[in-house]
CSV table of C-alpha atoms and ligand atoms in Angstrom, one decimal:
chain,number,residue,atom,x,y,z
A,1,MET,CA,0.4,0.5,-0.3
A,2,SER,CA,1.8,3.3,-1.4
A,3,ARG,CA,-0.6,5.5,-1.7
A,4,THR,CA,-1.3,8.0,1.2
A,5,ALA,CA,-4.4,10.1,1.6
A,6,LEU,CA,-5.3,13.5,3.7
A,7,ILE,CA,-6.8,13.0,7.1
A,8,ALA,CA,-9.0,15.6,8.7
A,9,CYS,CA,-8.6,15.1,13.0
A,10,HIS,CA,-11.8,14.4,14.0
A,11,THR,CA,-11.9,16.5,17.2
A,12,CYS,CA,-9.5,19.7,15.8
A,13,ASP,CA,-10.1,19.8,12.5
A,14,THR,CA,-6.8,20.0,11.4
A,15,LEU,CA,-5.7,18.1,7.9
A,16,VAL,CA,-3.2,15.5,7.7
A,17,ARG,CA,-1.2,13.2,5.5
A,18,LYS,CA,-1.5,9.7,6.5
A,19,LEU,CA,1.7,7.9,6.4
A,20,PRO,CA,2.6,4.3,6.7
A,21,LEU,CA,3.2,3.4,10.1
A,22,GLY,CA,5.7,0.6,11.3
A,23,GLY,CA,5.2,-1.8,13.8
A,24,ASN,CA,3.1,-0.9,17.2
A,25,THR,CA,3.1,2.8,16.7
A,26,GLN,CA,0.2,5.5,16.5
A,27,ALA,CA,0.2,8.6,14.6
A,28,ARG,CA,-0.7,11.2,16.7
A,29,CYS,CA,-2.5,14.8,16.1
A,30,PRO,CA,-0.5,17.4,15.6
A,31,ARG,CA,-2.2,20.5,17.2
A,32,CYS,CA,-4.7,18.6,19.9
A,33,ASN,CA,-2.9,15.4,20.1
A,34,GLU,CA,-5.6,12.9,19.8
A,35,LEU,CA,-5.0,9.1,18.3
A,36,LEU,CA,-5.8,9.6,14.6
A,37,TYR,CA,-4.9,5.9,13.6
A,38,ARG,CA,-3.1,2.6,14.1
A,39,ALA,CA,0.1,0.8,12.8
A,40,GLY,CA,-1.2,-2.5,11.9
A,41,GLY,CA,0.2,-5.1,9.2
A,42,SER,CA,-3.3,-7.9,8.5
A,43,PRO,CA,-5.4,-6.3,11.9
A,44,LEU,CA,-8.4,-8.2,9.8
A,45,ASP,CA,-7.6,-11.7,10.2
A,46,ARG,CA,-6.8,-10.6,14.1
A,47,VAL,CA,-9.7,-8.9,14.2
A,48,CYS,CA,-12.2,-11.8,12.8
A,49,ALA,CA,-10.8,-14.2,14.8
A,50,TYR,CA,-11.9,-12.3,18.1
A,51,THR,CA,-14.7,-11.4,17.1
A,52,VAL,CA,-15.9,-14.6,16.0
A,53,ALA,CA,-14.8,-15.9,19.5
A,54,ALA,CA,-16.4,-13.1,20.6
A,55,LEU,CA,-19.6,-14.0,19.3
A,56,ILE,CA,-19.7,-17.5,20.7
A,57,THR,CA,-18.4,-16.7,23.8
A,58,PHE,CA,-21.6,-14.0,23.7
A,59,VAL,CA,-24.2,-17.2,23.1
A,60,ILE,CA,-22.8,-19.1,25.7
A,61,ALA,CA,-22.2,-16.0,28.1
A,62,GLN,CA,-26.8,-15.5,27.0
A,63,GLY,CA,-27.4,-19.0,27.3
A,64,PHE,CA,-26.5,-19.9,30.9
A,65,PRO,CA,-27.7,-18.4,34.5
A,66,ILE,CA,-24.7,-15.5,35.7
A,67,LEU,CA,-25.1,-16.4,39.3
A,68,GLU,CA,-27.4,-18.4,41.6
A,69,MET,CA,-28.0,-17.4,45.1
A,70,ASN,CA,-28.4,-20.1,48.0
A,71,VAL,CA,-30.5,-19.1,51.9
A,72,ASN,CA,-32.2,-21.6,53.6
A,73,GLY,CA,-32.1,-24.3,51.1
A,74,MET,CA,-34.0,-21.4,49.4
A,75,HIS,CA,-32.4,-21.3,45.4
A,76,VAL,CA,-32.6,-18.9,42.9
A,77,GLN,CA,-30.4,-18.6,39.8
A,78,THR,CA,-30.6,-16.3,36.6
A,79,THR,CA,-29.6,-15.9,33.4
A,80,LEU,CA,-29.5,-11.8,31.2
A,81,LEU,CA,-32.3,-12.4,29.4
A,82,GLY,CA,-34.3,-13.3,32.9
A,83,ALA,CA,-33.2,-10.2,34.9
A,84,VAL,CA,-34.3,-8.0,32.5
A,85,GLN,CA,-37.9,-9.9,32.3
A,86,ALA,CA,-38.1,-9.4,36.3
A,87,MET,CA,-37.4,-5.4,35.2
A,88,TRP,CA,-39.6,-6.0,32.9
A,89,ASN,CA,-42.2,-7.3,34.6
A,90,GLN,CA,-41.6,-4.8,37.4
A,91,GLY,CA,-43.3,-2.2,35.3
A,92,MET,CA,-39.8,-1.0,35.0
A,93,GLY,CA,-40.3,-1.3,31.1
A,94,ILE,CA,-37.9,1.7,30.2
A,95,VAL,CA,-35.2,0.8,32.6
A,96,ALA,CA,-35.2,-2.9,31.1
A,97,THR,CA,-35.3,-1.9,27.5
A,98,MET,CA,-32.1,-0.2,28.7
A,99,VAL,CA,-29.8,-3.3,29.9
A,100,PHE,CA,-31.5,-5.2,26.9
A,101,CYS,CA,-29.9,-2.7,24.5
A,102,ALA,CA,-27.1,-1.9,26.0
A,103,THR,CA,-25.8,-5.9,27.1
A,104,LEU,CA,-27.6,-7.5,24.7
A,105,LEU,CA,-28.8,-6.3,22.0
A,106,PHE,CA,-26.2,-3.9,20.6
A,107,PRO,CA,-23.3,-6.2,21.4
A,108,PHE,CA,-25.0,-8.3,19.5
A,109,THR,CA,-25.5,-6.1,16.4
A,110,GLU,CA,-21.4,-4.9,16.3
A,111,MET,CA,-20.6,-8.8,16.3
A,112,ALA,CA,-22.6,-9.6,14.2
A,113,ALA,CA,-22.5,-6.4,11.3
A,114,LEU,CA,-18.9,-6.5,11.9
A,115,LEU,CA,-18.5,-10.5,11.2
A,116,TYR,CA,-20.7,-9.1,8.2
A,117,VAL,CA,-18.3,-7.4,6.4
A,118,MET,CA,-15.2,-8.4,7.5
A,119,LEU,CA,-14.8,-11.6,5.7
A,120,PRO,CA,-16.0,-10.9,2.1
A,121,LEU,CA,-13.6,-8.4,2.2
A,122,ARG,CA,-11.6,-10.8,3.3
A,123,ALA,CA,-12.1,-12.5,0.5
A,124,GLY,CA,-11.9,-10.1,-1.4
A,125,ARG,CA,-15.4,-8.7,-2.5
A,126,ILE,CA,-17.3,-6.3,-1.3
A,127,PRO,CA,-20.9,-7.1,0.0
A,128,ARG,CA,-23.5,-6.0,-0.8
A,129,GLY,CA,-25.0,-2.3,1.8
A,130,PHE,CA,-21.2,-2.4,3.1
A,131,GLY,CA,-22.2,1.0,3.3
A,132,THR,CA,-25.7,1.0,5.5
A,133,VAL,CA,-23.8,-1.8,7.4
A,134,LEU,CA,-20.5,0.3,8.8
A,135,ARG,CA,-23.1,3.0,9.2
A,136,ALA,CA,-25.3,1.3,11.5
A,137,ILE,CA,-22.0,-0.4,13.8
A,138,GLY,CA,-21.1,3.5,14.3
A,139,LEU,CA,-24.4,4.4,15.6
A,140,VAL,CA,-24.4,1.3,18.1
A,141,ARG,CA,-20.6,1.0,19.2
A,142,PRO,CA,-21.1,3.7,21.9
A,143,TRP,CA,-24.5,2.1,23.6
A,144,GLY,CA,-23.1,-1.5,24.1
A,145,MET,CA,-21.9,-1.9,27.8
A,146,ILE,CA,-20.4,-5.6,28.3
A,147,GLU,CA,-17.5,-4.6,30.3
A,148,VAL,CA,-20.3,-2.2,32.8
A,149,PHE,CA,-22.0,-5.3,33.0
A,150,MET,CA,-19.1,-7.7,34.3
A,151,LEU,CA,-18.6,-4.9,36.7
A,152,GLY,CA,-22.1,-4.2,37.7
A,153,ILE,CA,-21.9,-8.1,37.8
A,154,LEU,CA,-18.6,-8.0,40.0
A,155,VAL,CA,-20.2,-5.2,42.6
A,156,THR,CA,-23.8,-7.7,42.5
A,157,ILE,CA,-21.3,-10.2,44.3
A,158,VAL,CA,-19.5,-8.6,47.1
A,159,LYS,CA,-22.7,-7.0,47.6
A,160,MET,CA,-24.6,-10.0,48.7
A,161,VAL,CA,-21.9,-12.4,49.5
A,162,SER,CA,-23.1,-11.3,53.4
A,163,LEU,CA,-27.1,-11.9,52.7
A,164,ALA,CA,-26.8,-15.5,51.4
A,165,GLN,CA,-24.8,-18.5,49.4
A,166,VAL,CA,-23.8,-16.7,46.3
A,167,VAL,CA,-22.5,-19.3,43.4
A,168,PRO,CA,-20.5,-18.1,40.1
A,169,GLU,CA,-22.5,-20.1,37.5
A,170,ALA,CA,-21.1,-21.1,33.3
A,171,ALA,CA,-22.0,-17.3,32.4
A,172,LEU,CA,-20.6,-15.2,34.7
A,173,PHE,CA,-17.0,-16.6,33.5
A,174,ALA,CA,-18.3,-16.3,29.5
A,175,PHE,CA,-19.5,-12.5,30.2
A,176,ALA,CA,-14.8,-11.9,31.9
A,177,ALA,CA,-13.9,-13.6,28.7
A,178,LEU,CA,-16.4,-11.9,26.4
A,179,THR,CA,-15.1,-8.9,28.2
A,180,LEU,CA,-11.0,-9.1,27.4
A,181,MET,CA,-12.1,-9.7,23.3
A,182,LEU,CA,-14.1,-6.8,22.9
A,183,THR,CA,-11.8,-4.2,24.6
A,184,VAL,CA,-9.4,-5.9,21.3
A,185,VAL,CA,-12.4,-5.9,18.6
A,186,VAL,CA,-13.6,-2.0,19.7
A,187,MET,CA,-9.6,-1.4,19.2
A,188,PHE,CA,-9.9,-1.9,15.4
A,189,ASP,CA,-11.2,1.6,13.6
A,190,PRO,CA,-13.9,0.4,11.0
A,191,ARG,CA,-13.0,3.5,9.1
A,192,ALA,CA,-10.4,1.6,8.0
A,193,LEU,CA,-12.6,-0.7,5.9
A,194,TRP,CA,-13.0,1.9,3.6
A,195,ASP,CA,-9.4,2.0,3.1
A,196,LEU,CA,-10.1,-1.3,2.5
A,197,ALA,CA,-12.5,-1.9,0.3
A,198,ASP,CA,-11.1,1.3,-2.1
A,199,GLU,CA,-8.1,-0.6,-2.7
A,200,LEU,CA,-10.1,-3.6,-3.7
A,201,ARG,CA,-12.4,-1.1,-6.6
A,202,GLY,CA,-9.1,0.3,-6.9
A,203,ALA,CA,-9.8,3.8,-6.4
A,204,ASN,CA,-6.9,6.2,-6.1
A,205,ARG,CA,-7.9,8.9,-2.9
A,206,ALA,CA,-5.4,10.7,-2.5
A,207,GLY,CA,-5.8,14.5,-1.5
A,208,ASP,CA,-3.5,17.4,-2.0
A,209,ASP,CA,-0.7,18.1,0.1
A,210,PRO,CA,-1.8,21.1,2.5
A,211,ALA,CA,1.3,23.8,2.6
A,212,ARG,CA,0.7,24.5,6.1
A,213,THR,CA,-1.1,23.8,9.2
A,214,THR,CA,-4.1,24.5,8.5
A,215,THR,CA,-8.0,23.0,9.1
A,216,ALA,CA,-10.3,21.3,6.3
A,217,ALA,CA,-13.2,23.5,7.2
A,218,ARG,CA,-10.7,26.6,6.5
A,219,GLU,CA,-9.4,25.2,3.1
A,220,GLY,CA,-13.0,24.8,2.2
A,221,MET,CA,-12.9,20.8,2.9
A,222,ALA,CA,-15.3,18.0,5.1
A,223,SER,CA,-14.2,15.2,6.5
A,224,CYS,CA,-16.9,13.1,6.2
A,225,GLN,CA,-18.4,11.7,9.3
A,226,VAL,CA,-18.9,7.9,8.7
A,227,CYS,CA,-16.0,7.0,6.6
A,228,GLY,CA,-13.4,9.7,7.6
A,229,LEU,CA,-13.0,10.7,3.9
A,230,VAL,CA,-11.8,14.5,3.6
A,231,GLN,CA,-13.4,16.4,0.2
A,232,THR,CA,-13.5,19.6,-1.0
A,233,LEU,CA,-17.0,21.1,-0.8
A,234,ALA,CA,-18.6,22.6,-3.9
A,235,ASP,CA,-19.0,26.1,-3.3
A,236,GLY,CA,-16.7,26.3,0.4
A,237,ARG,CA,-18.5,27.3,3.7
A,238,HIS,CA,-21.6,28.0,2.1
A,239,ALA,CA,-23.0,24.8,-0.2
A,240,VAL,CA,-26.3,22.9,0.1
A,241,PRO,CA,-25.8,20.0,2.2
A,242,ALA,CA,-23.1,17.7,0.0
A,243,HIS,CA,-22.8,14.3,-0.3
A,244,CYS,CA,-19.7,11.9,1.0
A,245,ALA,CA,-18.1,11.1,-2.3
A,246,ARG,CA,-17.4,7.9,-1.3
A,247,CYS,CA,-20.2,6.4,1.4
A,248,GLY,CA,-23.4,8.9,0.1
A,249,SER,CA,-23.7,10.2,3.9
A,250,THR,CA,-24.6,13.7,3.9
A,251,LEU,CA,-21.6,16.0,4.3
A,252,ARG,CA,-21.6,18.8,6.9
A,253,LEU,CA,-18.0,20.6,7.6
A,254,ARG,CA,-19.5,19.9,11.6
A,255,PHE,CA,-22.4,18.6,12.9
A,256,PRO,CA,-25.6,20.2,12.5
A,257,ASN,CA,-27.0,22.4,15.6
A,258,SER,CA,-24.3,20.7,17.5
A,259,LEU,CA,-25.2,23.5,20.8
A,260,ALA,CA,-28.3,23.7,20.5
A,261,ARG,CA,-29.1,19.4,20.8
A,262,THR,CA,-26.6,19.4,23.2
A,263,TRP,CA,-27.8,22.1,25.1
A,264,ALA,CA,-31.6,20.1,25.1
A,265,PHE,CA,-29.5,16.9,26.3
A,266,LEU,CA,-28.0,18.7,29.0
A,267,LEU,CA,-31.0,20.2,30.4
A,268,ALA,CA,-33.5,17.5,30.6
A,269,ALA,CA,-30.1,15.8,31.8
A,270,MET,CA,-29.4,18.2,34.5
A,271,ILE,CA,-33.4,18.0,35.1
A,272,LEU,CA,-33.6,14.3,35.6
A,273,TYR,CA,-30.8,14.7,38.3
A,274,ILE,CA,-32.3,14.9,40.7
A,275,PRO,CA,-35.1,13.1,41.0
A,276,ALA,CA,-31.9,10.6,40.5
A,277,ASN,CA,-30.3,11.6,43.5
A,278,LEU,CA,-33.9,11.8,45.0
A,279,LEU,CA,-36.7,8.8,44.5
A,280,PRO,CA,-35.8,5.3,45.9
A,281,MET,CA,-33.8,3.3,42.9
A,282,MET,CA,-34.6,0.2,45.7
A,283,ARG,CA,-37.7,-1.0,48.2
A,284,THR,CA,-36.1,-3.9,50.1
A,285,SER,CA,-39.5,-6.2,51.8
A,286,SER,CA,-38.9,-8.4,54.5
A,287,ILE,CA,-40.3,-9.5,57.3
A,288,VAL,CA,-38.9,-6.9,59.5
A,289,GLY,CA,-40.6,-4.1,57.7
A,290,SER,CA,-39.6,-2.4,54.6
A,291,GLN,CA,-37.0,-0.1,53.9
A,292,SER,CA,-36.3,2.5,50.3
A,293,ASP,CA,-33.1,3.2,49.3
A,294,THR,CA,-31.3,5.7,47.0
A,295,ILE,CA,-27.6,6.1,45.6
A,296,MET,CA,-26.6,7.9,48.3
A,297,SER,CA,-28.1,5.7,51.2
A,298,GLY,CA,-26.8,2.5,48.8
A,299,VAL,CA,-23.5,4.0,49.5
A,300,VAL,CA,-23.8,4.9,53.6
A,301,TYR,CA,-25.2,1.9,54.0
A,302,PHE,CA,-21.7,-0.3,52.4
A,303,TRP,CA,-19.4,2.7,54.2
A,304,VAL,CA,-20.7,1.8,57.5
A,305,SER,CA,-21.1,-1.9,56.6
A,306,GLY,CA,-17.6,-2.4,56.1
A,307,ASP,CA,-17.1,-3.0,52.1
A,308,TRP,CA,-15.8,0.9,51.5
A,309,PRO,CA,-13.9,-0.3,48.8
A,310,LEU,CA,-17.6,-1.5,46.9
A,311,ALA,CA,-18.8,2.0,48.3
A,312,VAL,CA,-16.0,4.0,46.4
A,313,VAL,CA,-16.8,2.5,43.0
A,314,VAL,CA,-20.2,2.7,43.6
A,315,PHE,CA,-19.8,6.7,45.2
A,316,VAL,CA,-17.2,6.8,41.9
A,317,ALA,CA,-19.7,5.4,39.8
A,318,SER,CA,-23.2,6.8,40.0
A,319,ILE,CA,-22.4,9.9,42.6
A,320,LEU,CA,-19.1,11.8,40.9
A,321,VAL,CA,-18.9,11.1,37.3
A,322,PRO,CA,-23.0,11.9,36.5
A,323,MET,CA,-22.0,15.4,38.4
A,324,LEU,CA,-18.6,15.9,37.0
A,325,LYS,CA,-19.9,15.0,33.2
A,326,LEU,CA,-23.3,17.3,34.0
A,327,GLY,CA,-20.2,20.2,35.0
A,328,VAL,CA,-17.8,19.3,32.1
A,329,LEU,CA,-20.7,19.6,29.4
A,330,LEU,CA,-21.8,22.7,30.9
A,331,ILE,CA,-18.0,24.4,30.8
A,332,LEU,CA,-17.9,22.9,27.0
A,333,VAL,CA,-21.2,24.2,25.3
A,334,ILE,CA,-21.0,27.2,27.3
A,335,THR,CA,-17.3,28.4,26.2
A,336,ALA,CA,-18.4,27.1,22.4
A,337,GLN,CA,-21.0,29.1,22.0
A,338,ARG,CA,-18.7,32.3,23.4
A,339,ARG,CA,-16.0,30.6,20.3
A,340,SER,CA,-13.3,31.0,23.6
A,341,SER,CA,-10.6,30.2,22.8
A,342,TRP,CA,-9.5,29.1,26.4
A,343,ARG,CA,-7.3,26.8,26.7
A,344,PRO,CA,-8.0,24.6,24.4
A,345,MET,CA,-5.7,20.9,25.1
A,346,GLN,CA,-7.1,21.2,29.0
A,347,ARG,CA,-10.8,21.6,27.4
A,348,THR,CA,-10.6,18.8,24.2
A,349,THR,CA,-9.0,16.6,27.9
A,350,LEU,CA,-12.3,17.3,29.3
A,351,TYR,CA,-14.5,16.2,25.9
A,352,ARG,CA,-11.9,13.2,26.3
A,353,VAL,CA,-13.2,12.7,29.5
A,354,VAL,CA,-16.2,12.7,29.4
A,355,GLU,CA,-16.7,10.2,26.8
A,356,HIS,CA,-15.5,8.0,28.0
A,357,ILE,CA,-16.6,7.4,31.6
A,358,GLY,CA,-20.3,8.1,30.8
A,359,ARG,CA,-21.2,4.5,30.0
A,360,TRP,CA,-19.5,4.2,33.2
A,361,SER,CA,-22.1,5.2,35.1
A,362,MET,CA,-25.0,2.3,33.9
A,363,LEU,CA,-23.0,0.8,36.5
A,364,ASP,CA,-26.0,0.7,39.0
A,365,ILE,CA,-28.6,0.3,37.2
A,366,PHE,CA,-26.8,-3.5,36.2
A,367,VAL,CA,-26.9,-4.2,40.0
A,368,VAL,CA,-30.4,-3.4,40.0
A,369,THR,CA,-31.4,-5.4,37.7
A,370,LEU,CA,-29.5,-8.7,38.6
A,371,THR,CA,-30.5,-7.5,42.4
A,372,VAL,CA,-34.3,-7.4,41.7
A,373,VAL,CA,-34.2,-10.5,39.7
A,374,LEU,CA,-31.9,-12.2,42.8
A,375,VAL,CA,-33.2,-11.4,45.8
A,376,GLN,CA,-37.0,-13.0,45.8
A,377,PHE,CA,-37.3,-15.1,49.1
A,378,ARG,CA,-40.7,-14.3,49.6
A,379,SER,CA,-40.1,-15.6,53.2
A,380,LEU,CA,-37.3,-13.8,53.9
A,381,ALA,CA,-36.8,-10.3,51.3
A,382,VAL,CA,-38.6,-9.4,48.1
A,383,ILE,CA,-35.8,-6.2,46.8
A,384,THR,CA,-38.2,-4.6,43.5
A,385,ALA,CA,-37.1,-1.5,41.9
A,386,GLY,CA,-38.0,1.8,42.6
A,387,PRO,CA,-38.6,4.6,40.3
A,388,GLY,CA,-35.2,6.5,41.0
A,389,ALA,CA,-34.2,3.9,38.6
A,390,LEU,CA,-35.7,4.7,35.8
A,391,ALA,CA,-34.9,8.6,35.7
A,392,PHE,CA,-30.9,7.6,37.2
A,393,GLY,CA,-30.8,5.5,33.9
A,394,SER,CA,-32.4,8.8,31.6
A,395,VAL,CA,-29.4,10.9,32.9
A,396,VAL,CA,-27.1,8.4,32.4
A,397,ILE,CA,-28.4,8.2,28.2
A,398,LEU,CA,-29.4,12.3,28.4
A,399,THR,CA,-25.6,12.7,29.3
A,400,MET,CA,-24.1,10.0,26.9
A,401,LEU,CA,-26.1,11.8,24.1
A,402,ALA,CA,-25.8,15.5,25.2
A,403,SER,CA,-21.5,14.5,24.3
A,404,LEU,CA,-22.2,12.8,21.3
A,405,GLN,CA,-24.3,15.9,19.8
A,406,PHE,CA,-21.1,18.1,21.1
A,407,ASP,CA,-18.6,18.9,18.4
A,408,PRO,CA,-15.4,19.2,19.7
A,409,ARG,CA,-14.2,21.1,16.8
A,410,LEU,CA,-15.8,24.2,17.6
A,411,ILE,CA,-13.7,24.0,20.4
A,412,TRP,CA,-11.0,24.5,18.1
A,413,ASP,CA,-12.4,27.0,15.9
A,414,PRO,CA,-11.6,29.4,16.9
A,415,VAL,CA,-7.7,28.7,17.9
A,416,GLU,CA,-5.7,30.5,15.0
A,417,THR,CA,-3.2,27.1,13.8
A,418,SER,CA,-0.7,29.2,14.0
A,419,GLY,CA,1.6,25.9,14.8
A,420,LYS,CA,2.1,28.0,18.6
A,421,HIS,CA,-0.1,24.5,19.9
A,422,HIS,CA,1.9,22.1,18.5
A,423,GLU,CA,3.8,19.1,20.4
B,501,LIG,ZN1,-6.5,17.3,16.5
B,502,LIG,ZN1,-18.0,9.1,3.5
């Protein structure tokens, strides 16, 4: 592969020529230090093998029970689907749907879609609906949360061992293996598949060399949000919605109405954050009486009962991370709106942090889902989900939507490309 192509950093829009890399190196953006692409001899075979293995492990993880609880000779065990169904039967349909999508539907869609495009590409042909399937992968990828669910299982075990005998079942180990395999699969950028398809078609998409450090927008170019191809817009900045020459998706300089949409999701999340913290996540009814637990009272309970590592994990995932996310998004959207050129590097770092840690707040939702299906001992204690779970789950989804709608290039647009920010 001798052909080199032009790429635009998706965080700051800087134009960079894509050069072949050797060994195990990575290319980073000269302006904002974003990871642009990784080297890899023939990653396709490796990613294919991992995806096939992950898909088989996924079937095992879904087909077998995860945990079994034993109390006084009574046994309760559950599969993931069983837990989702229990949540549904308690009238928490929306929460059940969130868990179903994050742990079943989206991870499965991503793996199946990857195999659908990668297996024919390996054999040297482009499958039907190539572009549509790749676009689907981009859509579902941020929402698959197997690794968060795995942590949820571990937290549930630690929580339960003081109440009952907890027996790990086959699916627990399958989920652990699946988490490891998916980290390899997710490292793979599906945009590389567009380049492979181009090679098969014999298309040469090399662009002109930028003479100086500049952004795609300043050169009248836009990078396709789906396939990453950098192309010149017909009449520059004010072009009517154009379409990508490679994948056909709508070509835009920046996300449309990025700030307005980010604001909408952010405000909705801030409002729901209040009931999420005040309403009970879980209700426990036992012979001694009934008790409601909010997120905070759950953390306090772990702390006073001596499970302080668990208290810290739940505190960070359920209280600190959502608060941090709301605060950081607020700073990002206000500074971008005022076209501030204040510390773009630090603001970009904040954006990356928010993008990566947001998903971990789903932890508490997964713990509640597993708890309500496992603690069903009619003579001793029954735990049901409370309305706080719905509010809290909505906050997590809304903040993730807000950060997906925010265009990080708006941080860099007011900043001059003078070379001041090199290195
Ligand atoms: Zn950059
Ligand atoms: Zn495209």
